[in-house]
PDB file of C-alpha atoms in Angstrom:
ATOM      1  CA  MET A 713     -19.532 -62.898  36.412  1.00 47.00           C
ATOM      2  CA  ASN A 714     -18.844 -66.621  35.750  1.00 45.00           C
ATOM      3  CA  ARG A 715     -19.445 -67.355  39.434  1.00 49.00           C
ATOM      4  CA  THR A 716     -22.767 -65.572  39.304  1.00 42.00           C
ATOM      5  CA  ILE A 717     -23.826 -67.562  36.238  1.00 40.00           C
ATOM      6  CA  ILE A 718     -22.891 -70.810  37.879  1.00 42.00           C
ATOM      7  CA  ILE A 719     -24.898 -69.958  41.033  1.00 38.00           C
ATOM      8  CA  LEU A 720     -27.948 -69.093  38.940  1.00 35.00           C
ATOM      9  CA  LEU A 721     -27.657 -72.325  36.992  1.00 36.00           C
ATOM     10  CA  LEU A 722     -27.386 -74.296  40.180  1.00 37.00           C
ATOM     11  CA  LEU A 723     -30.438 -72.582  41.646  1.00 36.00           C
ATOM     12  CA  SER A 724     -32.431 -73.257  38.487  1.00 38.00           C
ATOM     13  CA  GLN A 725     -31.460 -76.976  38.569  1.00 40.00           C
ATOM     14  CA  ILE A 726     -32.543 -77.229  42.239  1.00 38.00           C
ATOM     15  CA  SER A 727     -35.849 -75.577  41.467  1.00 40.00           C
ATOM     16  CA  PHE A 728     -36.585 -78.098  38.669  1.00 38.00           C
ATOM     17  CA  ALA A 729     -35.488 -80.985  40.882  1.00 45.00           C
ATOM     18  CA  GLN A 730     -37.836 -79.844  43.615  1.00 45.00           C
ATOM     19  CA  THR A 731     -40.799 -79.589  41.205  1.00 43.00           C
ATOM     20  CA  VAL A 732     -40.159 -83.224  40.053  1.00 45.00           C
ATOM     21  CA  ASP A 733     -39.909 -84.327  43.684  1.00 46.00           C
ATOM     22  CA  ARG A 734     -43.133 -82.648  44.599  1.00 44.00           C
ATOM     23  CA  ILE A 735     -44.927 -84.387  41.748  1.00 47.00           C
ATOM     24  CA  GLU A 736     -43.566 -87.766  42.682  1.00 55.00           C
ATOM     25  CA  TRP A 737     -44.422 -87.421  46.379  1.00 51.00           C
ATOM     26  CA  ASN A 738     -48.087 -86.713  45.606  1.00 56.00           C
ATOM     27  CA  PHE A 739     -48.484 -90.407  44.758  1.00 64.00           C
ATOM     28  CA  PRO A 740     -48.018 -92.684  47.798  1.00 61.00           C
ATOM     29  CA  ARG A 741     -44.641 -94.438  47.616  1.00 58.00           C
ATOM     30  CA  THR A 742     -44.267 -98.109  48.225  1.00 58.00           C
ATOM     31  CA  GLU A 743     -43.346 -97.721  51.879  1.00 57.00           C
ATOM     32  CA  GLU A 744     -46.633 -95.780  52.415  1.00 85.00           C
ATOM     33  CA  LEU A 745     -48.879 -98.437  51.028  1.00 88.00           C
ATOM     34  CA  LYS A 746     -50.061-101.684  52.512  1.00 90.00           C
ATOM     35  CA  THR A 747     -48.536-104.565  50.530  1.00 91.00           C
ATOM     36  CA  GLN A 748     -51.765-106.549  49.862  1.00 95.00           C
ATOM     37  CA  ASN A 749     -53.328-106.144  46.470  1.00 96.00           C
ATOM     38  CA  LEU A 750     -57.022-105.741  47.072  1.00 97.00           C
ATOM     39  CA  VAL A 751     -58.243-105.567  43.548  1.00 97.00           C
ATOM     40  CA  THR A 752     -60.631-108.514  44.147  1.00 97.00           C
ATOM     41  CA  GLU A 753     -61.968-107.133  47.385  1.00 97.00           C
ATOM     42  CA  TYR A 754     -62.862-103.779  45.534  1.00 97.00           C
ATOM     43  CA  ASN A 755     -64.708-105.476  42.739  1.00 96.00           C
ATOM     44  CA  GLN A 756     -67.993-104.390  44.299  1.00 96.00           C
ATOM     45  CA  PHE A 757     -67.154-100.715  43.871  1.00 97.00           C
ATOM     46  CA  ASP A 758     -67.383 -98.493  40.765  1.00 98.00           C
ATOM     47  CA  PHE A 759     -64.266 -96.287  40.022  1.00 98.00           C
ATOM     48  CA  SER A 760     -65.641 -94.821  36.786  1.00 97.00           C
ATOM     49  CA  ASN A 761     -66.459 -91.400  38.195  1.00 96.00           C
ATOM     50  CA  ILE A 762     -62.960 -90.552  39.240  1.00 97.00           C
ATOM     51  CA  TRP A 763     -61.668 -90.405  35.603  1.00 98.00           C
ATOM     52  CA  THR A 764     -64.231 -87.818  34.255  1.00 97.00           C
ATOM     53  CA  LEU A 765     -64.498 -85.466  37.200  1.00 95.00           C
ATOM     54  CA  THR A 766     -61.686 -82.897  36.428  1.00 95.00           C
ATOM     55  CA  GLU A 767     -62.403 -79.931  34.107  1.00 93.00           C
ATOM     56  CA  ASN A 768     -60.687 -80.672  30.825  1.00 94.00           C
ATOM     57  CA  ASN A 769     -58.490 -77.479  30.789  1.00 93.00           C
ATOM     58  CA  ASN A 770     -56.752 -79.035  33.799  1.00 94.00           C
ATOM     59  CA  VAL A 771     -56.031 -82.388  32.077  1.00 96.00           C
ATOM     60  CA  LEU A 772     -52.511 -81.870  30.728  1.00 96.00           C
ATOM     61  CA  GLY A 773     -50.571 -84.038  28.362  1.00 97.00           C
ATOM     62  CA  ILE A 774     -47.614 -84.356  26.096  1.00 97.00           C
ATOM     63  CA  ILE A 775     -46.771 -86.502  23.123  1.00 98.00           C
ATOM     64  CA  GLY A 776     -43.294 -87.131  21.752  1.00 97.00           C
ATOM     65  CA  LYS A 777     -39.765 -86.067  23.001  1.00 95.00           C
ATOM     66  CA  GLU A 778     -40.481 -82.470  21.967  1.00 96.00           C
ATOM     67  CA  HIS A 779     -43.409 -82.409  24.473  1.00 97.00           C
ATOM     68  CA  GLN A 780     -46.068 -81.385  21.924  1.00 98.00           C
ATOM     69  CA  ARG A 781     -49.246 -80.535  23.711  1.00 97.00           C
ATOM     70  CA  LEU A 782     -51.775 -83.367  23.888  1.00 98.00           C
ATOM     71  CA  LYS A 783     -55.395 -82.814  24.896  1.00 97.00           C
ATOM     72  CA  ILE A 784     -57.378 -85.865  26.035  1.00 98.00           C
ATOM     73  CA  LYS A 785     -61.075 -85.946  26.920  1.00 98.00           C
ATOM     74  CA  LEU A 786     -62.659 -89.060  28.446  1.00 98.00           C
ATOM     75  CA  ILE A 787     -66.217 -88.493  27.450  1.00 98.00           C
ATOM     76  CA  SER A 788     -67.707 -91.771  28.791  1.00 98.00           C
ATOM     77  CA  VAL A 789     -66.363 -94.439  31.275  1.00 98.00           C
ATOM     78  CA  LYS A 790     -68.654 -97.339  32.155  1.00 98.00           C
ATOM     79  CA  LYS A 791     -67.928-100.517  34.154  1.00 98.00           C
ATOM     80  CA  ASN A 792     -68.263-103.702  32.350  1.00 98.00           C
ATOM     81  CA  PRO A 793     -71.120-105.624  33.963  1.00 97.00           C
ATOM     82  CA  ASN A 794     -69.502-108.955  33.134  1.00 97.00           C
ATOM     83  CA  ASN A 795     -65.953-107.981  34.334  1.00 97.00           C
ATOM     84  CA  PRO A 796     -65.749-105.877  37.450  1.00 96.00           C
ATOM     85  CA  ASN A 797     -62.126-104.910  36.721  1.00 97.00           C
ATOM     86  CA  GLU A 798     -62.769-103.615  33.264  1.00 98.00           C
ATOM     87  CA  TYR A 799     -64.128-100.257  32.212  1.00 98.00           C
ATOM     88  CA  PHE A 800     -65.264 -99.271  28.774  1.00 98.00           C
ATOM     89  CA  VAL A 801     -64.005 -95.822  27.663  1.00 98.00           C
ATOM     90  CA  SER A 802     -64.833 -93.479  24.796  1.00 98.00           C
ATOM     91  CA  GLY A 803     -63.302 -90.050  24.190  1.00 98.00           C
ATOM     92  CA  LYS A 804     -61.315 -87.752  21.996  1.00 98.00           C
ATOM     93  CA  SER A 805     -57.725 -86.680  21.553  1.00 98.00           C
ATOM     94  CA  CYS A 806     -56.299 -83.424  20.045  1.00 97.00           C
ATOM     95  CA  VAL A 807     -52.781 -82.768  18.812  1.00 97.00           C
ATOM     96  CA  LYS A 808     -52.311 -79.412  17.014  1.00 95.00           C
ATOM     97  CA  GLU A 809     -55.446 -79.268  14.778  1.00 92.00           C
ATOM     98  CA  THR A 810     -55.981 -82.973  14.576  1.00 96.00           C
ATOM     99  CA  ILE A 811     -58.934 -84.382  16.612  1.00 97.00           C
ATOM    100  CA  CYS A 812     -59.564 -88.140  16.753  1.00 98.00           C
ATOM    101  CA  ASP A 813     -62.228 -90.172  18.388  1.00 98.00           C
ATOM    102  CA  PHE A 814     -61.169 -93.274  20.426  1.00 98.00           C
ATOM    103  CA  ASN A 815     -62.582 -96.216  22.187  1.00 98.00           C
ATOM    104  CA  GLY A 816     -60.897 -98.567  24.587  1.00 98.00           C
ATOM    105  CA  THR A 817     -60.564-100.061  28.077  1.00 98.00           C
ATOM    106  CA  ILE A 818     -59.188 -99.555  31.462  1.00 98.00           C
ATOM    107  CA  ASN A 819     -58.324-102.774  33.334  1.00 98.00           C
ATOM    108  CA  LEU A 820     -57.564-102.644  36.992  1.00 98.00           C
ATOM    109  CA  THR A 821     -54.550-104.674  38.078  1.00 97.00           C
ATOM    110  CA  GLU A 822     -53.725-103.418  41.608  1.00 95.00           C
ATOM    111  CA  ILE A 823     -55.519-101.638  44.391  1.00 96.00           C
ATOM    112  CA  LYS A 824     -53.614-100.817  47.485  1.00 94.00           C
ATOM    113  CA  GLU A 825     -54.645 -98.921  50.633  1.00 94.00           C
ATOM    114  CA  VAL A 826     -52.476 -96.332  52.405  1.00 90.00           C
ATOM    115  CA  LYS A 827     -51.078 -97.160  55.749  1.00 89.00           C
ATOM    116  CA  GLU A 828     -52.043 -93.817  57.250  1.00 84.00           C
ATOM    117  CA  PHE A 829     -54.988 -91.593  56.221  1.00 80.00           C
ATOM    118  CA  HIS A 830     -54.462 -88.030  55.133  1.00 80.00           C
ATOM    119  CA  PHE A 831     -57.224 -85.514  56.002  1.00 71.00           C
ATOM    120  CA  GLY A 832     -56.008 -82.267  54.276  1.00 69.00           C
ATOM    121  CA  VAL A 833     -55.397 -78.851  55.754  1.00 63.00           C
ATOM    122  CA  ASP A 834     -56.333 -78.638  59.455  1.00 59.00           C
ATOM    123  CA  ASP A 835     -57.712 -82.202  59.192  1.00 63.00           C
ATOM    124  CA  GLU A 836     -60.785 -80.937  57.433  1.00 66.00           C
ATOM    125  CA  TYR A 837     -61.773 -84.433  56.255  1.00 64.00           C
ATOM    126  CA  SER A 838     -61.191 -86.117  59.627  1.00 68.00           C
ATOM    127  CA  ASP A 839     -64.911 -86.104  60.445  1.00 66.00           C
ATOM    128  CA  LYS A 840     -66.168 -87.169  56.974  1.00 68.00           C
ATOM    129  CA  GLY A 841     -66.380 -90.830  57.642  1.00 75.00           C
ATOM    130  CA  ILE A 842     -63.650 -91.880  55.299  1.00 87.00           C
ATOM    131  CA  LYS A 843     -63.294 -95.671  55.358  1.00 93.00           C
ATOM    132  CA  SER A 844     -60.232 -96.238  53.240  1.00 92.00           C
ATOM    133  CA  GLN A 845     -57.869 -94.471  50.920  1.00 93.00           C
ATOM    134  CA  GLY A 846     -55.384 -95.764  48.339  1.00 92.00           C
ATOM    135  CA  ILE A 847     -54.099 -95.947  44.902  1.00 93.00           C
ATOM    136  CA  LEU A 848     -55.003 -98.026  41.884  1.00 95.00           C
ATOM    137  CA  ILE A 849     -53.002 -99.172  39.035  1.00 94.00           C
ATOM    138  CA  ALA A 850     -54.512-100.115  35.771  1.00 96.00           C
ATOM    139  CA  ASP A 851     -53.610-100.978  32.135  1.00 97.00           C
ATOM    140  CA  TYR A 852     -55.279 -98.739  29.545  1.00 98.00           C
ATOM    141  CA  GLU A 853     -55.554 -99.083  25.737  1.00 98.00           C
ATOM    142  CA  PHE A 854     -57.432 -96.444  23.774  1.00 98.00           C
ATOM    143  CA  LYS A 855     -57.786 -97.061  20.061  1.00 98.00           C
ATOM    144  CA  GLU A 856     -58.267 -93.984  17.789  1.00 98.00           C
ATOM    145  CA  ASN A 857     -60.500 -94.210  14.749  1.00 98.00           C
ATOM    146  CA  SER A 858     -58.274 -95.668  12.018  1.00 96.00           C
ATOM    147  CA  ASP A 859     -60.289 -93.774   9.318  1.00 97.00           C
ATOM    148  CA  GLN A 860     -59.166 -90.466  10.776  1.00 96.00           C
ATOM    149  CA  LYS A 861     -55.865 -88.774   9.986  1.00 94.00           C
ATOM    150  CA  HIS A 862     -52.754 -89.248  12.068  1.00 95.00           C
ATOM    151  CA  SER A 863     -54.502 -91.858  14.229  1.00 98.00           C
ATOM    152  CA  GLY A 864     -53.068 -94.535  16.401  1.00 98.00           C
ATOM    153  CA  ILE A 865     -53.257 -96.349  19.777  1.00 98.00           C
ATOM    154  CA  PHE A 866     -52.620 -95.025  23.339  1.00 98.00           C
ATOM    155  CA  LYS A 867     -51.573 -97.622  25.801  1.00 98.00           C
ATOM    156  CA  GLY A 868     -49.746 -97.763  29.141  1.00 96.00           C
ATOM    157  CA  LYS A 869     -50.272 -97.608  32.869  1.00 94.00           C
ATOM    158  CA  LEU A 870     -52.796 -95.540  34.837  1.00 95.00           C
ATOM    159  CA  TYR A 871     -52.235 -94.374  38.481  1.00 94.00           C
ATOM    160  CA  SER A 872     -55.179 -92.859  40.344  1.00 95.00           C
ATOM    161  CA  LYS A 873     -55.799 -91.873  43.944  1.00 93.00           C
ATOM    162  CA  TRP A 874     -59.202 -92.520  45.550  1.00 94.00           C
ATOM    163  CA  TYR A 875     -61.003 -92.851  48.842  1.00 93.00           C
ATOM    164  CA  LEU A 876     -64.073 -94.662  50.088  1.00 95.00           C
ATOM    165  CA  ASN A 877     -66.652 -92.569  51.850  1.00 93.00           C
ATOM    166  CA  SER A 878     -69.099 -93.369  54.621  1.00 90.00           C
ATOM    167  CA  GLU A 879     -71.729 -94.266  51.983  1.00 93.00           C
ATOM    168  CA  ASN A 880     -69.523 -96.883  50.407  1.00 94.00           C
ATOM    169  CA  GLN A 881     -68.927 -94.657  47.320  1.00 95.00           C
ATOM    170  CA  ILE A 882     -65.469 -94.402  45.603  1.00 96.00           C
ATOM    171  CA  LYS A 883     -64.434 -90.762  45.371  1.00 95.00           C
ATOM    172  CA  TYR A 884     -61.771 -88.895  43.606  1.00 95.00           C
ATOM    173  CA  ASP A 885     -59.047 -88.100  46.089  1.00 92.00           C
ATOM    174  CA  ASN A 886     -58.564 -84.332  45.992  1.00 88.00           C
ATOM    175  CA  ILE A 887     -58.043 -83.997  49.741  1.00 85.00           C
ATOM    176  CA  GLU A 888     -54.512 -82.617  49.259  1.00 82.00           C
ATOM    177  CA  PHE A 889     -55.599 -80.469  46.274  1.00 83.00           C
ATOM    178  CA  ILE A 890     -54.008 -77.241  47.624  1.00 80.00           C
ATOM    179  CA  SER A 891     -50.562 -78.853  48.128  1.00 75.00           C
ATOM    180  CA  ASP A 892     -47.792 -77.954  45.690  1.00 72.00           C
ATOM    181  CA  GLY A 893     -47.546 -80.240  42.757  1.00 79.00           C
ATOM    182  CA  PHE A 894     -50.929 -81.993  43.183  1.00 86.00           C
ATOM    183  CA  ILE A 895     -51.528 -84.645  40.519  1.00 91.00           C
ATOM    184  CA  ASN A 896     -53.910 -87.404  40.055  1.00 94.00           C
ATOM    185  CA  ASN A 897     -55.105 -89.858  37.260  1.00 96.00           C
ATOM    186  CA  ALA A 898     -51.633 -90.158  35.757  1.00 94.00           C
ATOM    187  CA  PHE A 899     -51.682 -91.946  32.391  1.00 95.00           C
ATOM    188  CA  VAL A 900     -48.049 -92.958  31.456  1.00 93.00           C
ATOM    189  CA  GLY A 901     -47.294 -94.796  28.240  1.00 95.00           C
ATOM    190  CA  ILE A 902     -46.937 -94.452  24.495  1.00 97.00           C
ATOM    191  CA  TRP A 903     -48.896 -93.644  21.318  1.00 98.00           C
ATOM    192  CA  LYS A 904     -48.270 -95.949  18.311  1.00 98.00           C
ATOM    193  CA  SER A 905     -49.094 -94.764  14.783  1.00 98.00           C
ATOM    194  CA  TYR A 906     -51.384 -97.023  12.621  1.00 97.00           C
ATOM    195  CA  SER A 907     -49.734 -95.898   9.490  1.00 96.00           C
ATOM    196  CA  THR A 908     -46.046 -95.994  10.388  1.00 96.00           C
ATOM    197  CA  GLY A 909     -45.870 -98.177  13.464  1.00 96.00           C
ATOM    198  CA  LYS A 910     -43.787 -95.445  15.120  1.00 96.00           C
ATOM    199  CA  GLU A 911     -44.164 -95.082  18.905  1.00 98.00           C
ATOM    200  CA  LYS A 912     -44.058 -91.775  20.831  1.00 97.00           C
ATOM    201  CA  GLU A 913     -43.954 -91.165  24.527  1.00 95.00           C
ATOM    202  CA  SER A 914     -47.381 -90.040  25.634  1.00 97.00           C
ATOM    203  CA  ASN A 915     -48.276 -88.954  29.166  1.00 95.00           C
ATOM    204  CA  TRP A 916     -51.144 -86.994  30.706  1.00 96.00           C
ATOM    205  CA  ALA A 917     -52.705 -86.401  34.131  1.00 95.00           C
ATOM    206  CA  ASP A 918     -54.780 -84.022  36.157  1.00 95.00           C
ATOM    207  CA  TYR A 919     -53.119 -80.659  37.025  1.00 94.00           C
ATOM    208  CA  ARG A 920     -49.544 -81.822  36.134  1.00 92.00           C
ATOM    209  CA  VAL A 921     -47.874 -83.844  33.453  1.00 93.00           C
ATOM    210  CA  PRO A 922     -46.090 -86.988  34.642  1.00 91.00           C
ATOM    211  CA  LYS A 923     -42.597 -88.012  33.426  1.00 89.00           C
ATOM    212  CA  THR A 924     -41.425 -84.948  31.567  1.00 91.00           C
ATOM    213  CA  ASN A 925     -38.123 -83.160  30.957  1.00 90.00           C
ATOM    214  CA  ARG A 926     -36.858 -81.295  34.030  1.00 87.00           C
ATOM    215  CA  ASP A 927     -37.087 -77.984  32.256  1.00 91.00           C
ATOM    216  CA  PHE A 928     -40.745 -78.350  30.998  1.00 93.00           C
ATOM    217  CA  ASP A 929     -42.821 -77.532  34.045  1.00 92.00           C
ATOM    218  CA  ILE A 930     -41.355 -74.571  35.819  1.00 91.00           C
ATOM    219  CA  GLY A 931     -44.366 -73.983  38.139  1.00 89.00           C
ATOM    220  CA  ALA A 932     -43.910 -74.127  41.898  1.00 82.00           C
ATOM    221  CA  GLY A 933     -47.506 -74.357  43.389  1.00 82.00           C
ATOM    222  CA  GLU A 934     -49.198 -75.152  40.016  1.00 88.00           C
ATOM    223  CA  PHE A 935     -48.338 -76.146  36.468  1.00 92.00           C
ATOM    224  CA  SER A 936     -46.561 -73.605  34.316  1.00 93.00           C
ATOM    225  CA  PRO A 937     -44.961 -74.559  31.008  1.00 95.00           C
ATOM    226  CA  SER A 938     -41.492 -73.091  30.161  1.00 95.00           C
ATOM    227  CA  GLU A 939     -41.374 -70.651  27.227  1.00 95.00           C
ATOM    228  CA  LYS A 940     -39.010 -73.143  25.642  1.00 96.00           C
ATOM    229  CA  TYR A 941     -42.088 -75.208  24.743  1.00 97.00           C
ATOM    230  CA  TYR A 942     -44.473 -72.461  23.690  1.00 97.00           C
ATOM    231  CA  ASP A 943     -44.171 -73.401  19.983  1.00 97.00           C
ATOM    232  CA  LYS A 944     -45.221 -77.009  20.904  1.00 97.00           C
ATOM    233  CA  GLY A 945     -48.777 -75.904  21.647  1.00 96.00           C
ATOM    234  CA  TRP A 946     -48.212 -74.389  25.090  1.00 96.00           C
ATOM    235  CA  SER A 947     -48.140 -70.628  24.279  1.00 94.00           C
ATOM    236  CA  ASP A 948     -51.906 -70.210  24.768  1.00 88.00           C
ATOM    237  CA  TYR A 949     -52.279 -72.511  27.849  1.00 90.00           C
ATOM    238  CA  LYS A 950     -54.727 -70.861  30.311  1.00 85.00           C
ATOM    239  CA  PRO A 951     -55.658 -73.002  33.333  1.00 82.00           C
ATOM    240  CA  MET A 952     -58.964 -71.052  33.898  1.00 81.00           C
ATOM    241  CA  GLU A 953     -60.103 -71.000  30.316  1.00 80.00           C
ATOM    242  CA  ILE A 954     -62.779 -73.523  29.363  1.00 83.00           C
ATOM    243  CA  ASP A 955     -62.245 -74.746  25.814  1.00 85.00           C
ATOM    244  CA  GLU A 956     -64.674 -77.470  24.824  1.00 93.00           C
ATOM    245  CA  TRP A 957     -62.683 -78.582  21.791  1.00 95.00           C
ATOM    246  CA  TRP A 958     -64.167 -82.048  21.769  1.00 96.00           C
ATOM    247  CA  LYS A 959     -67.737 -80.887  20.855  1.00 93.00           C
TER     248      LYS A 959
END
């Protein structure tokens, strides 16, 4: 009996580790990227559309060590006409029953192209005229309305995948969407309370949550929260259910 329990525990740990690995691999690693930072060369392009494309029920987030469910909606993202690396953002956050408005900025710091293009299953994008693909890194800071209850500031790093199409338009890179553990637009940082100054880990992204406990996401092909976290707002999670909570 003890041997069986040990084997089951080992298999469980392997499953969790594989899920984490899949999530990490869906962002190009350093050796897969060209070394040059092309942020200046890409000033002419507008990245704003890639952060508002995903249906909100698939934008998944956590706040705090307990992994309380965090809902984030970027309602408007506009490029600053006076600073090509800055984007003005407005949106709303929701934790439990508390909804807050926020405004802030996304500031591009790095843009790097991949060394080798990916074209999806059966190379379905190979004839789409893709000119370049890559990842961007940005600093973000979103300030919630201080007049609202339980408000504070979100800040950290943003990682997004994109590609440049034949019409010189920046597009959201969902070419590998059907792959296990697909993730994009990863916001990794903290939330700091106005009233107490206390900081909490706060991460969200499209389709998966970046940087979580190993036992949190037990899904293989797609996100699935462990029952352990159901009382943290995840018991009613339904990936196909549209809940326009921000309206």
